Coordinates of C-alpha atoms (C1' of nucleotides) and ligand atoms in Angstrom, one line a residue:
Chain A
X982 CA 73.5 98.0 6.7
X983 CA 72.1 99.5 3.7
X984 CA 74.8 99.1 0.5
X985 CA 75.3 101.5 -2.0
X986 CA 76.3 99.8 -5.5
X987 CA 77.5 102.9 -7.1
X988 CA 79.9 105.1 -4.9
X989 CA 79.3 104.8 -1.4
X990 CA 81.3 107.9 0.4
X991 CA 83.3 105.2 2.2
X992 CA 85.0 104.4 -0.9
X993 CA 86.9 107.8 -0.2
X994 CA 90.6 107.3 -0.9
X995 CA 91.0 104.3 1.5
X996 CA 92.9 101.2 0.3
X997 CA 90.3 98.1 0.2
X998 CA 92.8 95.9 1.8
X999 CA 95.5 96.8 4.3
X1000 CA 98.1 93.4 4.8
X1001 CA 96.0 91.1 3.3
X1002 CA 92.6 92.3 5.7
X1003 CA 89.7 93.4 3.7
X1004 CA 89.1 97.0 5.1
X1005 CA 85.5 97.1 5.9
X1006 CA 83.4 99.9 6.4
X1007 CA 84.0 99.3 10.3
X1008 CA 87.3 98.5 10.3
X1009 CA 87.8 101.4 8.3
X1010 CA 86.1 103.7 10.5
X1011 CA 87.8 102.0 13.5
X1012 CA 91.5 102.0 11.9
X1013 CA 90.6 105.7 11.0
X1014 CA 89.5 106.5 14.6
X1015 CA 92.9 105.5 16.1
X1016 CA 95.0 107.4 13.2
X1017 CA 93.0 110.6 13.4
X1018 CA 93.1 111.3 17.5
X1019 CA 96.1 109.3 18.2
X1020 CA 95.2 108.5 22.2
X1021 CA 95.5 105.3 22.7
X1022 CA 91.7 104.5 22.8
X1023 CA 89.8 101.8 24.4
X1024 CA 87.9 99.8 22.9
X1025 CA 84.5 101.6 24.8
X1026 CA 86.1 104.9 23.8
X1027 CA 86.4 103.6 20.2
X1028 CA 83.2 102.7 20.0
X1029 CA 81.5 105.6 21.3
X1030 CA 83.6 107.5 18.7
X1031 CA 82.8 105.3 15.9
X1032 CA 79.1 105.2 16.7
X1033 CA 78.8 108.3 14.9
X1034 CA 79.4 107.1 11.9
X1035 CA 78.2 104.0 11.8
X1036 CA 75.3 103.9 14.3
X1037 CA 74.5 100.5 14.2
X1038 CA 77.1 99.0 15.1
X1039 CA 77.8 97.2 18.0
X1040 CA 80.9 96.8 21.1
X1041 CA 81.5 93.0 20.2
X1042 CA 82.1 94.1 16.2
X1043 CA 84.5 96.7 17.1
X1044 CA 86.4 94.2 19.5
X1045 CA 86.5 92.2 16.4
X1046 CA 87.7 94.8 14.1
X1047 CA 90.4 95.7 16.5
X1048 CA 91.4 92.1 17.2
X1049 CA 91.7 91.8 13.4
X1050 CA 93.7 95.0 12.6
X1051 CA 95.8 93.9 15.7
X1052 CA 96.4 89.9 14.0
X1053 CA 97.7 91.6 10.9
X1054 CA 99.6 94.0 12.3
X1055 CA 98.3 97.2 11.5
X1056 CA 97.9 98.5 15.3
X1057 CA 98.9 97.3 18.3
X1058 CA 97.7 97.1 21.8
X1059 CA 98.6 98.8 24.9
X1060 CA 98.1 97.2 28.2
X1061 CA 98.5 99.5 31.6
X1062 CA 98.8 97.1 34.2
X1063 CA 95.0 95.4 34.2
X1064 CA 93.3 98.3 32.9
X1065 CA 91.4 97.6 29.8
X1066 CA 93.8 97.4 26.8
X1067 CA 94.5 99.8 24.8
X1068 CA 94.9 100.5 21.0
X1069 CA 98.0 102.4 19.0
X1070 CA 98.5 102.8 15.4
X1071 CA 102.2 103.9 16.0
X1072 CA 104.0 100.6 14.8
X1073 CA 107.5 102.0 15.5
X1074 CA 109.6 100.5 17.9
X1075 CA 108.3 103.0 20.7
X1076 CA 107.2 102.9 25.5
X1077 CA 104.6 104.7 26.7
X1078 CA 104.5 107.3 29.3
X1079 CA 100.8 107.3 31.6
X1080 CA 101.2 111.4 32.9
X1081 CA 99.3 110.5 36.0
X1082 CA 98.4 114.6 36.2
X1083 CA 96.5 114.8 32.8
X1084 CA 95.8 111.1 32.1
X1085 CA 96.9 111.3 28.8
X1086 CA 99.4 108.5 27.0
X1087 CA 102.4 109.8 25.4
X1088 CA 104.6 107.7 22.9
X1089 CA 108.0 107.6 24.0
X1090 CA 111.0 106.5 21.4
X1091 CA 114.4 105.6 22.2
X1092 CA 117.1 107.9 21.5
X1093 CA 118.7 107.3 18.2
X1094 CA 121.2 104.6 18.1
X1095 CA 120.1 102.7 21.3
X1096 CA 119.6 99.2 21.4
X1097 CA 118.3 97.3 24.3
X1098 CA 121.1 94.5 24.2
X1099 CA 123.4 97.4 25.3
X1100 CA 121.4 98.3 28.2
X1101 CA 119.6 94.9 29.4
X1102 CA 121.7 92.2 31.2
X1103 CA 120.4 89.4 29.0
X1104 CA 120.7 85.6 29.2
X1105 CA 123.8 85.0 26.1
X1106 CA 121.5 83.7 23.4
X1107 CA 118.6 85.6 24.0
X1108 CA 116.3 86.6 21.1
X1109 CA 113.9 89.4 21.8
X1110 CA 110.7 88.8 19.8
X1111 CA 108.8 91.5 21.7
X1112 CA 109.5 95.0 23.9
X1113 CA 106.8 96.4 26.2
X1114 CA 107.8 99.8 28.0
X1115 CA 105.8 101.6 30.1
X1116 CA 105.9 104.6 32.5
X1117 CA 104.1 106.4 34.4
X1118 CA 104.9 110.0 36.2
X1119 CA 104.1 113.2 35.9
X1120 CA 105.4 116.4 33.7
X1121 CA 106.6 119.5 35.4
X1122 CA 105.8 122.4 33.9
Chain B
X999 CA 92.1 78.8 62.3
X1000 CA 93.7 77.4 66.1
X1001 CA 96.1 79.1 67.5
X1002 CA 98.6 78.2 70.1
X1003 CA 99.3 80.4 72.7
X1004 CA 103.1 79.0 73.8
X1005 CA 105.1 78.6 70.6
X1006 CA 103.7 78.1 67.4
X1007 CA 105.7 76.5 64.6
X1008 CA 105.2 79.1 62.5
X1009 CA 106.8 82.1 65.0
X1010 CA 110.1 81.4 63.5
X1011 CA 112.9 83.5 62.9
X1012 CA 109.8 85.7 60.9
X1013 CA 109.8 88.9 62.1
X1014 CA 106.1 90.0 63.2
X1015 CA 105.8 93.2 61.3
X1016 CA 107.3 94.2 57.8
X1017 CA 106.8 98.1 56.9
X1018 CA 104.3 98.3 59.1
X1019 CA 102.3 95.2 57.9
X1020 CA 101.2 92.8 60.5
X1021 CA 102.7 89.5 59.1
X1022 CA 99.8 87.1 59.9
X1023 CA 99.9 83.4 59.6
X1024 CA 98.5 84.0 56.2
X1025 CA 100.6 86.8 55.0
X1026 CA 104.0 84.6 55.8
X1027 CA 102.7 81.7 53.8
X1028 CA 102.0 84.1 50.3
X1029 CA 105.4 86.2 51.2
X1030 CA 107.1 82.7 51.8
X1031 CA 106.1 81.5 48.9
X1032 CA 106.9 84.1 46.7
X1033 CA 110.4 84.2 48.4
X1034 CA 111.2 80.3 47.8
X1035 CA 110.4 79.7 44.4
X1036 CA 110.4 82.9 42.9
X1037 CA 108.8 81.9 39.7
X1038 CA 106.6 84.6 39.6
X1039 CA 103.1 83.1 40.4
X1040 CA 100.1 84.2 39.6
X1041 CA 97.1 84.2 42.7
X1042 CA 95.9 81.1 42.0
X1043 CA 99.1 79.4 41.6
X1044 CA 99.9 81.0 45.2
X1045 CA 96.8 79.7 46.4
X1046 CA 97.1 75.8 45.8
X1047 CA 101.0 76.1 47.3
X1048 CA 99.6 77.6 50.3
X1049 CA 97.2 75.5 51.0
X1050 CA 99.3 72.6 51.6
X1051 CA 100.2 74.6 54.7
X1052 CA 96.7 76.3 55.7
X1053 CA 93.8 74.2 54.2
X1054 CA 91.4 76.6 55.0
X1055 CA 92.7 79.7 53.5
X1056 CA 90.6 80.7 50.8
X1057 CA 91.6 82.1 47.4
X1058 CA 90.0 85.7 48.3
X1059 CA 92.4 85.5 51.4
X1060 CA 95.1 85.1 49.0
X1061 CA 94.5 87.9 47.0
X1062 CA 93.4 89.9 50.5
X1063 CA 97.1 89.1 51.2
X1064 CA 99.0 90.1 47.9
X1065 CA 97.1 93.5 47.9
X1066 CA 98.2 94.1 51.6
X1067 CA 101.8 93.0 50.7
X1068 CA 101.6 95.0 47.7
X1069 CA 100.1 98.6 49.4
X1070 CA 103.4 98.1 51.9
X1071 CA 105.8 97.6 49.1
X1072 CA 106.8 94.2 50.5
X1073 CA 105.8 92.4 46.7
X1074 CA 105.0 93.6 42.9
X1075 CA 102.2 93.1 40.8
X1076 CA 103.8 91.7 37.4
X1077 CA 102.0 92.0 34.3
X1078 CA 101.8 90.1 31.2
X1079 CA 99.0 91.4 28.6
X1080 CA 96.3 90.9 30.5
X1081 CA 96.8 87.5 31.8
X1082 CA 96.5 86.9 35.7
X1083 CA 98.6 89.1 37.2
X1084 CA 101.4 87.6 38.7
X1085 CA 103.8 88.8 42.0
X1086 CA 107.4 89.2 42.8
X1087 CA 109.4 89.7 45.7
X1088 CA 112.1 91.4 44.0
X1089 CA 112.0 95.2 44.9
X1090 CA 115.4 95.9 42.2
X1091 CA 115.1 97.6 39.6
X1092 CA 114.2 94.9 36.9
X1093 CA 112.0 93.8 34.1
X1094 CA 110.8 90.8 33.2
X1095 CA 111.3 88.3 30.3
X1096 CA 109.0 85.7 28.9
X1097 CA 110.8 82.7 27.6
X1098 CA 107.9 81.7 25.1
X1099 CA 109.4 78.0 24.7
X1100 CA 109.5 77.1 28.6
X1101 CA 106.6 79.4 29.7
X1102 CA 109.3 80.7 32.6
X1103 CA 109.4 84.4 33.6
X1104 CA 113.0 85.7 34.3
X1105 CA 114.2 88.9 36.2
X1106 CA 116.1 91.2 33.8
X1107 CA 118.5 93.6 35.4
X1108 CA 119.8 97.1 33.4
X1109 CA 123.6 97.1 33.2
X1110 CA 125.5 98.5 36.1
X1111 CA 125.2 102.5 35.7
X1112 CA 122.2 103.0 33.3
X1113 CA 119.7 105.9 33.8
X1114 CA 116.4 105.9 31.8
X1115 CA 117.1 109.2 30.7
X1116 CA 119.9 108.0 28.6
X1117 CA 118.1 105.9 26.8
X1118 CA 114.4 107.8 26.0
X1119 CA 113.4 110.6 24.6
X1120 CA 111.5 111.7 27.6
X1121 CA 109.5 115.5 27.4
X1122 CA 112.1 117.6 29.5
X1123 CA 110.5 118.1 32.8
X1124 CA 109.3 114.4 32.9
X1125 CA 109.5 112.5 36.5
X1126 CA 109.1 109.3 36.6
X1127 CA 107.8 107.4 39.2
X1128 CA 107.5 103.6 38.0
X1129 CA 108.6 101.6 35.4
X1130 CA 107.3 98.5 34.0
X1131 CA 109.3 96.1 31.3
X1132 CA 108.3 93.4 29.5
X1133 CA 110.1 91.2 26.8
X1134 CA 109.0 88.0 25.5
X1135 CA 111.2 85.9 23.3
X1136 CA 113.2 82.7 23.7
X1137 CA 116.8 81.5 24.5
X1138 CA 119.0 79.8 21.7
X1139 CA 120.8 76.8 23.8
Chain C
dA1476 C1' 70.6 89.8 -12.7
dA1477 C1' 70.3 85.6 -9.9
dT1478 C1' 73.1 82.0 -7.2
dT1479 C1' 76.3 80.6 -4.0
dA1480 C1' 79.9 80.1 -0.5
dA1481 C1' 82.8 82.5 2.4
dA1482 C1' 83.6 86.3 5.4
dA1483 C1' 81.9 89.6 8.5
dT1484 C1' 78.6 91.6 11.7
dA1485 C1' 75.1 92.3 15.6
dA1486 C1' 73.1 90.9 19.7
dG1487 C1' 73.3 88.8 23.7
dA1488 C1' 75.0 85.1 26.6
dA1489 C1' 79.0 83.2 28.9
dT1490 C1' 83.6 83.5 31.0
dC1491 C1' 86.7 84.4 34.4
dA1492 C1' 90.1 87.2 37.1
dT1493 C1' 89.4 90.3 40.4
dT1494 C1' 86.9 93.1 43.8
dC1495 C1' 83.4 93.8 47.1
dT1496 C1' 80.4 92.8 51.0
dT1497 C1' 79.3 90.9 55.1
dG1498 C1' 79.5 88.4 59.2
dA1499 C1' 82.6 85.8 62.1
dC1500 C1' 87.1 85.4 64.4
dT1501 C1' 91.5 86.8 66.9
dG1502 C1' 94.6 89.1 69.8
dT1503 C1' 95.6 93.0 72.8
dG1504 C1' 94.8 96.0 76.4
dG1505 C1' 91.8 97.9 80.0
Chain D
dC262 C1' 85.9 89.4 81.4
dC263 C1' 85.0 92.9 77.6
dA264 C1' 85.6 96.1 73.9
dC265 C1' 88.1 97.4 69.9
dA266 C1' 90.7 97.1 65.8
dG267 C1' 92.4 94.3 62.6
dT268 C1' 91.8 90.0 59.8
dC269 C1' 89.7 86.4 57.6
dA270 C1' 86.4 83.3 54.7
dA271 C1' 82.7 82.7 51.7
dG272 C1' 80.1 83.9 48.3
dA273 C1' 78.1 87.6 45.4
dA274 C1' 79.0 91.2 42.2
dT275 C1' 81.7 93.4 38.7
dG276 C1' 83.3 94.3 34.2
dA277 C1' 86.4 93.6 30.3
dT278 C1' 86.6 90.3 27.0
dT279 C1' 85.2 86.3 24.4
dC280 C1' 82.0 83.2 22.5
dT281 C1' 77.8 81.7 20.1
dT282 C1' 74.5 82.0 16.7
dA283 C1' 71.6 83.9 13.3
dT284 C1' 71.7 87.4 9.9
dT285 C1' 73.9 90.2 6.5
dT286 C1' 77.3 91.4 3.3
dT287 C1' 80.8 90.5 0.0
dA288 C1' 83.0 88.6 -4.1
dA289 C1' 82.9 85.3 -7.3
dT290 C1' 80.1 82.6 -10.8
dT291 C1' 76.6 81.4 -13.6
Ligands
LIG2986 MN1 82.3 111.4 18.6
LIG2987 MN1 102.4 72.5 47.0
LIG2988 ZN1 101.7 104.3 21.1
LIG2989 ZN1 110.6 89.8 39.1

DNA sequence: AATTAAAATAAGAATCATTCTTGACTGTGG
DNA sequence: CCACAGTCAAGAATGATTCTTATTTTAATT
């Protein structure tokens, strides 16, 4: 991994540190990866991607760059039943719909207003730390 | 595996045959113990109750068993990130929630009369075929 | 610019839940 | 009794993820 002291092009207009995580030239191309296409990735499907740019680098790193960015909260993952996980930038409250005709992941959001205490029947005392939604179907045209 | 011809123990009240799934000696142990203790078990933990009852049955039997239950909509595959899976007999509509101090898994019902649509912003067109919830969180005593 | 310690990376090995493969067994009906 | 279809047990294979370790990079200091 050849260094440039000067003014390496990856020095673009990215912030250096995102939540206290030094942004790396891989974890910046990684983190840039999910926000540019928006998918829902896997980690093979980011690395393939990724590879481009940064030909050197290897499945286990971007496991670890993901892992990282997921620690500090910048993404999230997306798990469809054992499938390999996923990976989504989208840190709003949001489900996912599988549309079992294309493949593709769509975010879903709740309609304004909604709260799942006024739809759940849950235990009195309950304290939700954590949401995960997902559907699968199709879309008719 | 011997088998007795007049009246096994095990030829209970059990009916024979559950949508269309021959309910073998083996199949009524996993569905039985799914049914008593419904704590949502993963395969192995199925495995180690059952064999108390057939010590021969072998852990690839087990999960032979939760797939066929599964296929015939007897059971449901439960899943948590991606930890074991685990399996419920509860065909309801429900999700599940994590109580992250006692490690126990409990059903979570919508109230009476609520419709997904309601609640998401769903494309219009959308069908929906299966829904998966997950919460995690604890219980203020 | 050189020195150093801490953090991050690359490469491959290890892990482990799950699935697959294969050969043996069981029960039913002819 | 015999053939057939359905099941089962045992172990091998799979594959996503994690771990290990040596190397490289970074940031901070002389
Ligand atoms: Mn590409
Ligand atoms: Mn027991
Ligand atoms: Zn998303
Ligand atoms: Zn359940």
């Amino acid at each position: 991994m050849v260094s440039d002291h000067t003014h390496s092009p990856d020095n673009d207009d990215f912030p250096q540190e995102i939540n206290g995580l030094r942004m790396t030239r891989q974890r910046k191309e990684v983190y840039r990866c999910l926000m540019e296409h928006r998918v829902h990735p896997t980690a093979q499907d980011v690395f393939l991607e990724v590879k481009d740019k940064l030909p050197q680098i290897s499945l286990a790193t971007v496991y670890n760059c993901l892992e990282a960015l997921t620690q500090h909260g910048i993404i999230r993952q997306v798990h469809f039943d054992r499938e390999s996980c996923r990976y989504c930038p989208n840190l709003l409250d949001h489900g996912h719909f599988h549309d079992q005709a294309t493949g593709k992941i769509h975010d879903v959001t709740f309609k304004p207003g909604v709260k799942l205490e006024d739809v759940l029947d849950l235990p009195p005392g309950t304290v939700v730390s954590n949401i995960e939604l997902t559907l699968r179907g199709t879309i008719a045209s």
